[in-house]
PDB file of C-alpha atoms and ligand atoms in Angstrom:
ATOM      1  CA  UNK A  26       7.844 -72.621   1.661  1.00 46.00           C
ATOM      2  CA  UNK A  27      10.451 -70.567   3.201  1.00 48.00           C
ATOM      3  CA  UNK A  28      11.211 -66.716   2.032  1.00 52.00           C
ATOM      4  CA  UNK A  29      13.549 -65.043   0.423  1.00 49.00           C
ATOM      5  CA  UNK A  30      15.062 -62.144   1.986  1.00 49.00           C
ATOM      6  CA  UNK A  31      14.530 -59.035   0.381  1.00 51.00           C
ATOM      7  CA  UNK A  32      17.321 -58.008  -1.681  1.00 52.00           C
ATOM      8  CA  UNK A  33      19.492 -55.005   0.100  1.00 55.00           C
ATOM      9  CA  UNK A  34      19.852 -52.556  -3.047  1.00 54.00           C
ATOM     10  CA  UNK A  35      23.135 -52.411  -4.618  1.00 60.00           C
ATOM     11  CA  UNK A  36      25.660 -49.765  -4.060  1.00 56.00           C
ATOM     12  CA  UNK A  37      24.812 -48.313  -7.758  1.00 63.00           C
ATOM     13  CA  UNK A  38      20.822 -48.060  -7.099  1.00 58.00           C
ATOM     14  CA  UNK A  39      21.749 -46.335  -3.406  1.00 59.00           C
ATOM     15  CA  UNK A  40      24.264 -43.834  -5.208  1.00 61.00           C
ATOM     16  CA  UNK A  41      21.372 -43.334  -8.155  1.00 55.00           C
ATOM     17  CA  UNK A  42      18.639 -43.109  -4.811  1.00 54.00           C
ATOM     18  CA  UNK A  43      20.917 -40.527  -3.002  1.00 58.00           C
ATOM     19  CA  UNK A  44      21.448 -38.346  -5.987  1.00 66.00           C
ATOM     20  CA  UNK A  45      17.746 -38.313  -7.195  1.00 57.00           C
ATOM     21  CA  UNK A  46      16.691 -36.959  -3.348  1.00 53.00           C
ATOM     22  CA  UNK A  47      19.093 -34.457  -3.561  1.00 54.00           C
ATOM     23  CA  UNK A  48      18.415 -33.330  -6.978  1.00 55.00           C
ATOM     24  CA  UNK A  49      14.575 -33.051  -5.687  1.00 54.00           C
ATOM     25  CA  UNK A  50      15.726 -31.030  -2.254  1.00 51.00           C
ATOM     26  CA  UNK A  51      17.634 -28.626  -4.879  1.00 51.00           C
ATOM     27  CA  UNK A  52      14.764 -28.078  -7.229  1.00 49.00           C
ATOM     28  CA  UNK A  53      12.138 -27.710  -4.302  1.00 47.00           C
ATOM     29  CA  UNK A  54      14.572 -24.945  -2.747  1.00 42.00           C
ATOM     30  CA  UNK A  55      15.393 -23.438  -6.052  1.00 48.00           C
ATOM     31  CA  UNK A  56      11.485 -23.035  -6.757  1.00 45.00           C
ATOM     32  CA  UNK A  57      10.928 -21.492  -3.151  1.00 43.00           C
ATOM     33  CA  UNK A  58      12.867 -18.385  -3.487  1.00 41.00           C
ATOM     34  CA  UNK A  59      11.153 -17.294  -6.379  1.00 43.00           C
ATOM     35  CA  UNK A  60       7.819 -17.696  -5.447  1.00 41.00           C
ATOM     36  CA  UNK A  61       8.774 -16.184  -2.446  1.00 41.00           C
ATOM     37  CA  UNK A  62      10.040 -12.885  -3.956  1.00 39.00           C
ATOM     38  CA  UNK A  63       6.897 -13.242  -6.370  1.00 40.00           C
ATOM     39  CA  UNK A  64       4.773 -12.942  -3.072  1.00 40.00           C
ATOM     40  CA  UNK A  65       6.480  -9.611  -1.979  1.00 37.00           C
ATOM     41  CA  UNK A  66       6.216  -8.820  -5.920  1.00 39.00           C
ATOM     42  CA  UNK A  67       2.553  -9.051  -5.504  1.00 40.00           C
ATOM     43  CA  UNK A  68       2.123  -7.601  -2.283  1.00 42.00           C
ATOM     44  CA  UNK A  69       5.346  -5.289  -1.297  1.00 40.00           C
ATOM     45  CA  UNK A  70       4.175  -4.010   1.494  1.00 42.00           C
ATOM     46  CA  UNK A  71       1.966  -6.310   3.901  1.00 44.00           C
ATOM     47  CA  UNK A  72       1.456  -4.278   6.541  1.00 44.00           C
ATOM     48  CA  UNK A  73       0.755  -5.723  10.172  1.00 44.00           C
ATOM     49  CA  UNK A  74      -2.352  -3.757  11.662  1.00 45.00           C
ATOM     50  CA  UNK A  75      -4.147  -6.819  12.978  1.00 43.00           C
ATOM     51  CA  UNK A  76      -7.172  -4.195  12.673  1.00 54.00           C
ATOM     52  CA  UNK A  77      -8.476  -4.693   9.079  1.00 62.00           C
ATOM     53  CA  UNK A  78      -5.453  -2.836   7.575  1.00 84.00           C
ATOM     54  CA  UNK A  79      -6.316   0.242   9.281  1.00 94.00           C
ATOM     55  CA  UNK A  80      -2.956   2.595  10.641  1.00 95.00           C
ATOM     56  CA  UNK A  81      -2.835   5.139  13.243  1.00 95.00           C
ATOM     57  CA  UNK A  82      -1.861   8.773  11.095  1.00 97.00           C
ATOM     58  CA  UNK A  83      -2.433  11.261  13.643  1.00 97.00           C
ATOM     59  CA  UNK A  84      -4.288  12.975  16.404  1.00 97.00           C
ATOM     60  CA  UNK A  85      -7.383  14.782  15.018  1.00 95.00           C
ATOM     61  CA  UNK A  86      -6.310  17.807  16.510  1.00 95.00           C
ATOM     62  CA  UNK A  87      -3.449  18.276  13.992  1.00 97.00           C
ATOM     63  CA  UNK A  88      -5.277  18.353  11.222  1.00 96.00           C
ATOM     64  CA  UNK A  89      -6.693  22.106  10.711  1.00 94.00           C
ATOM     65  CA  UNK A  90     -10.506  22.775  11.081  1.00 91.00           C
ATOM     66  CA  UNK A  91     -10.407  25.264   8.266  1.00 91.00           C
ATOM     67  CA  UNK A  92     -11.073  22.411   5.500  1.00 92.00           C
ATOM     68  CA  UNK A  93      -7.274  22.556   4.322  1.00 96.00           C
ATOM     69  CA  UNK A  94      -5.191  19.232   3.758  1.00 97.00           C
ATOM     70  CA  UNK A  95      -2.407  18.554   5.698  1.00 98.00           C
ATOM     71  CA  UNK A  96       0.022  15.947   4.846  1.00 98.00           C
ATOM     72  CA  UNK A  97       0.977  12.932   6.974  1.00 98.00           C
ATOM     73  CA  UNK A  98       3.241  10.087   6.995  1.00 97.00           C
ATOM     74  CA  UNK A  99       2.013   6.200   7.075  1.00 96.00           C
ATOM     75  CA  UNK A 100       4.222   4.674   9.578  1.00 94.00           C
ATOM     76  CA  UNK A 101       3.526   1.216   9.797  1.00 91.00           C
ATOM     77  CA  UNK A 102       5.267  -2.405   9.725  1.00 86.00           C
ATOM     78  CA  UNK A 103       6.732  -3.777   6.685  1.00 82.00           C
ATOM     79  CA  UNK A 104       6.635  -7.294   5.998  1.00 81.00           C
ATOM     80  CA  UNK A 105       8.010  -9.301   3.014  1.00 80.00           C
ATOM     81  CA  UNK A 106       9.329 -12.591   2.509  1.00 84.00           C
ATOM     82  CA  UNK A 107      12.530 -11.968   4.418  1.00 87.00           C
ATOM     83  CA  UNK A 108      12.434  -8.768   6.666  1.00 88.00           C
ATOM     84  CA  UNK A 109       9.946  -7.284   9.433  1.00 88.00           C
ATOM     85  CA  UNK A 110      10.589  -3.756   9.781  1.00 89.00           C
ATOM     86  CA  UNK A 111       8.747  -2.284  12.601  1.00 90.00           C
ATOM     87  CA  UNK A 112       8.010   1.676  12.398  1.00 90.00           C
ATOM     88  CA  UNK A 113       8.788   2.026   8.923  1.00 92.00           C
ATOM     89  CA  UNK A 114       7.709   5.100   6.303  1.00 93.00           C
ATOM     90  CA  UNK A 115       5.434   2.906   3.783  1.00 92.00           C
ATOM     91  CA  UNK A 116       3.589   6.207   1.905  1.00 95.00           C
ATOM     92  CA  UNK A 117       2.021   9.362   2.866  1.00 97.00           C
ATOM     93  CA  UNK A 118      -1.519  10.862   2.707  1.00 98.00           C
ATOM     94  CA  UNK A 119      -3.349  14.140   3.126  1.00 98.00           C
ATOM     95  CA  UNK A 120      -5.903  14.513   5.313  1.00 98.00           C
ATOM     96  CA  UNK A 121      -8.705  17.015   5.510  1.00 97.00           C
ATOM     97  CA  UNK A 122     -11.461  18.030   7.990  1.00 95.00           C
ATOM     98  CA  UNK A 123     -14.713  19.046   5.848  1.00 87.00           C
ATOM     99  CA  UNK A 124     -16.035  22.548   7.011  1.00 80.00           C
ATOM    100  CA  UNK A 125     -19.221  22.805   8.551  1.00 72.00           C
ATOM    101  CA  UNK A 126     -19.255  19.340  10.248  1.00 65.00           C
ATOM    102  CA  UNK A 127     -20.385  19.922  13.958  1.00 63.00           C
ATOM    103  CA  UNK A 128     -17.764  19.091  16.275  1.00 65.00           C
ATOM    104  CA  UNK A 129     -19.165  16.251  18.001  1.00 64.00           C
ATOM    105  CA  UNK A 130     -19.286  14.187  14.508  1.00 70.00           C
ATOM    106  CA  UNK A 131     -16.057  15.130  13.145  1.00 76.00           C
ATOM    107  CA  UNK A 132     -15.370  13.480  10.189  1.00 92.00           C
ATOM    108  CA  UNK A 133     -11.712  13.158   8.376  1.00 96.00           C
ATOM    109  CA  UNK A 134     -11.221  12.961   4.503  1.00 97.00           C
ATOM    110  CA  UNK A 135      -8.065  11.185   3.262  1.00 98.00           C
ATOM    111  CA  UNK A 136      -6.279  11.389  -0.370  1.00 98.00           C
ATOM    112  CA  UNK A 137      -3.467   9.146  -1.512  1.00 98.00           C
ATOM    113  CA  UNK A 138      -0.628  11.307  -2.418  1.00 98.00           C
ATOM    114  CA  UNK A 139       0.477   9.363  -5.626  1.00 98.00           C
ATOM    115  CA  UNK A 140      -0.989  11.016  -8.653  1.00 98.00           C
ATOM    116  CA  UNK A 141      -3.119   8.358 -10.680  1.00 98.00           C
ATOM    117  CA  UNK A 142      -1.558   9.274 -13.703  1.00 98.00           C
ATOM    118  CA  UNK A 143       1.717   7.878 -13.627  1.00 98.00           C
ATOM    119  CA  UNK A 144       2.983   7.913  -9.951  1.00 97.00           C
ATOM    120  CA  UNK A 145       4.364  11.019  -9.376  1.00 97.00           C
ATOM    121  CA  UNK A 146       3.461  13.066  -5.827  1.00 98.00           C
ATOM    122  CA  UNK A 147       1.190  15.272  -5.700  1.00 98.00           C
ATOM    123  CA  UNK A 148       1.428  18.879  -3.280  1.00 98.00           C
ATOM    124  CA  UNK A 149      -1.575  20.785  -2.010  1.00 98.00           C
ATOM    125  CA  UNK A 150      -1.343  24.493  -3.257  1.00 97.00           C
ATOM    126  CA  UNK A 151      -2.357  26.697  -0.638  1.00 95.00           C
ATOM    127  CA  UNK A 152      -2.794  29.835  -2.679  1.00 95.00           C
ATOM    128  CA  UNK A 153      -4.573  27.947  -5.855  1.00 95.00           C
ATOM    129  CA  UNK A 154      -6.583  25.475  -3.689  1.00 96.00           C
ATOM    130  CA  UNK A 155      -5.847  22.616  -5.351  1.00 98.00           C
ATOM    131  CA  UNK A 156      -3.420  19.526  -5.696  1.00 98.00           C
ATOM    132  CA  UNK A 157      -0.694  19.847  -8.397  1.00 98.00           C
ATOM    133  CA  UNK A 158       1.214  16.967  -9.834  1.00 98.00           C
ATOM    134  CA  UNK A 159       4.413  18.665 -11.222  1.00 98.00           C
ATOM    135  CA  UNK A 160       5.368  15.433 -13.276  1.00 98.00           C
ATOM    136  CA  UNK A 161       2.540  16.347 -16.417  1.00 98.00           C
ATOM    137  CA  UNK A 162       0.511  19.376 -14.332  1.00 97.00           C
ATOM    138  CA  UNK A 163      -2.252  17.481 -13.497  1.00 98.00           C
ATOM    139  CA  UNK A 164      -4.452  19.354 -10.912  1.00 98.00           C
ATOM    140  CA  UNK A 165      -6.697  18.175  -8.358  1.00 98.00           C
ATOM    141  CA  UNK A 166      -9.770  19.975  -6.481  1.00 98.00           C
ATOM    142  CA  UNK A 167      -9.941  20.023  -2.581  1.00 96.00           C
ATOM    143  CA  UNK A 168     -12.505  16.800  -3.163  1.00 95.00           C
ATOM    144  CA  UNK A 169      -9.884  15.053  -5.345  1.00 97.00           C
ATOM    145  CA  UNK A 170     -11.588  15.319  -8.682  1.00 98.00           C
ATOM    146  CA  UNK A 171      -9.687  16.375 -11.637  1.00 98.00           C
ATOM    147  CA  UNK A 172      -9.488  20.299 -11.850  1.00 98.00           C
ATOM    148  CA  UNK A 173      -8.079  20.737 -15.345  1.00 96.00           C
ATOM    149  CA  UNK A 174      -9.737  19.093 -18.369  1.00 95.00           C
ATOM    150  CA  UNK A 175      -6.558  19.089 -19.896  1.00 96.00           C
ATOM    151  CA  UNK A 176      -4.945  16.888 -17.158  1.00 98.00           C
ATOM    152  CA  UNK A 177      -3.532  13.348 -17.901  1.00 98.00           C
ATOM    153  CA  UNK A 178      -4.753  11.851 -14.881  1.00 98.00           C
ATOM    154  CA  UNK A 179      -7.155   9.421 -15.999  1.00 98.00           C
ATOM    155  CA  UNK A 180      -9.192   9.789 -12.488  1.00 98.00           C
ATOM    156  CA  UNK A 181      -9.473  11.817  -9.171  1.00 98.00           C
ATOM    157  CA  UNK A 182      -7.166  11.360  -6.570  1.00 98.00           C
ATOM    158  CA  UNK A 183      -7.207   7.991  -4.829  1.00 98.00           C
ATOM    159  CA  UNK A 184      -9.344   8.050  -1.533  1.00 97.00           C
ATOM    160  CA  UNK A 185      -8.677   6.345   1.481  1.00 97.00           C
ATOM    161  CA  UNK A 186     -10.776   4.868   4.042  1.00 96.00           C
ATOM    162  CA  UNK A 187     -10.074   6.909   7.620  1.00 97.00           C
ATOM    163  CA  UNK A 188     -11.589   7.191  10.627  1.00 95.00           C
ATOM    164  CA  UNK A 189     -12.077   9.085  13.540  1.00 95.00           C
ATOM    165  CA  UNK A 190     -11.684   6.821  17.034  1.00 94.00           C
ATOM    166  CA  UNK A 191     -12.007   9.225  19.860  1.00 93.00           C
ATOM    167  CA  UNK A 192      -9.443  11.679  19.118  1.00 94.00           C
ATOM    168  CA  UNK A 193      -7.461   9.815  16.805  1.00 96.00           C
ATOM    169  CA  UNK A 194      -7.438   9.368  12.763  1.00 97.00           C
ATOM    170  CA  UNK A 195      -6.916   5.739  11.409  1.00 97.00           C
ATOM    171  CA  UNK A 196      -6.639   4.852   7.750  1.00 97.00           C
ATOM    172  CA  UNK A 197      -6.568   2.160   5.939  1.00 96.00           C
ATOM    173  CA  UNK A 198      -3.801   2.220   3.428  1.00 95.00           C
ATOM    174  CA  UNK A 199      -3.636   0.831  -0.018  1.00 94.00           C
ATOM    175  CA  UNK A 200      -1.701   2.018  -3.289  1.00 95.00           C
ATOM    176  CA  UNK A 201      -3.574   1.907  -6.820  1.00 97.00           C
ATOM    177  CA  UNK A 202      -2.705   1.053 -10.199  1.00 97.00           C
ATOM    178  CA  UNK A 203      -1.994   4.396 -12.033  1.00 97.00           C
ATOM    179  CA  UNK A 204      -3.019   4.997 -15.532  1.00 98.00           C
ATOM    180  CA  UNK A 205      -6.336   3.441 -15.719  1.00 98.00           C
ATOM    181  CA  UNK A 206      -9.914   4.520 -15.332  1.00 97.00           C
ATOM    182  CA  UNK A 207     -10.543   2.220 -12.337  1.00 97.00           C
ATOM    183  CA  UNK A 208      -9.423   2.181  -8.741  1.00 97.00           C
ATOM    184  CA  UNK A 209      -7.587  -1.129  -8.979  1.00 97.00           C
ATOM    185  CA  UNK A 210      -5.964  -1.560  -5.204  1.00 95.00           C
ATOM    186  CA  UNK A 211      -2.235  -3.345  -5.816  1.00 92.00           C
TER     187      UNK A 211
HETATM  188  S1  FES B 307       2.458  11.817 -13.024  1.00 75.14           S
HETATM  189 FE1  FES B 307       1.326  13.121 -12.220  1.00 75.14          FE
HETATM  190  S2  FES B 307       0.484  14.076 -13.971  1.00 75.14           S
HETATM  191 FE2  FES B 307       1.932  12.497 -14.854  1.00 75.14          FE
END
């Protein structure tokens, strides 16, 4: 039996299919932008270090040996959904060299400058030998613990992983959720 030729879509049907395709593509594009934006919100500072997140911060010799902290900027490549910006300041840390360590095995402690109460920036007060957040007067001891019990900060300063490699200091830089007792990376 002879086969009937497959009927080609009518002009109306072709027009409908073209419109449906356009709507589907438009919808996908409309969804893509907010999802990309959501990625930025969830992870606004995706650093590119290629080294487990560690960022080179400073030479060991730049941190005083007397145990007093010194503040350093964290400079890394900022990557978000639309931009790739090298050598950008993404935060800051205080570095300290605990006293009494042998020269052959120096260690460094790193504390975030961000107050765990509500995100103010703490300063180190040399004359009082403590960190102070000027926003609501939380104070922190040299080891990062809350000093004055009246401080509204719910936890001590956030300590970051720091490592001495040769004569250089590397830090795994993170931010943490303010206003809660637990340290929750954001
Ligand atoms: S933000 Fe630091 S004490 Fe409130």
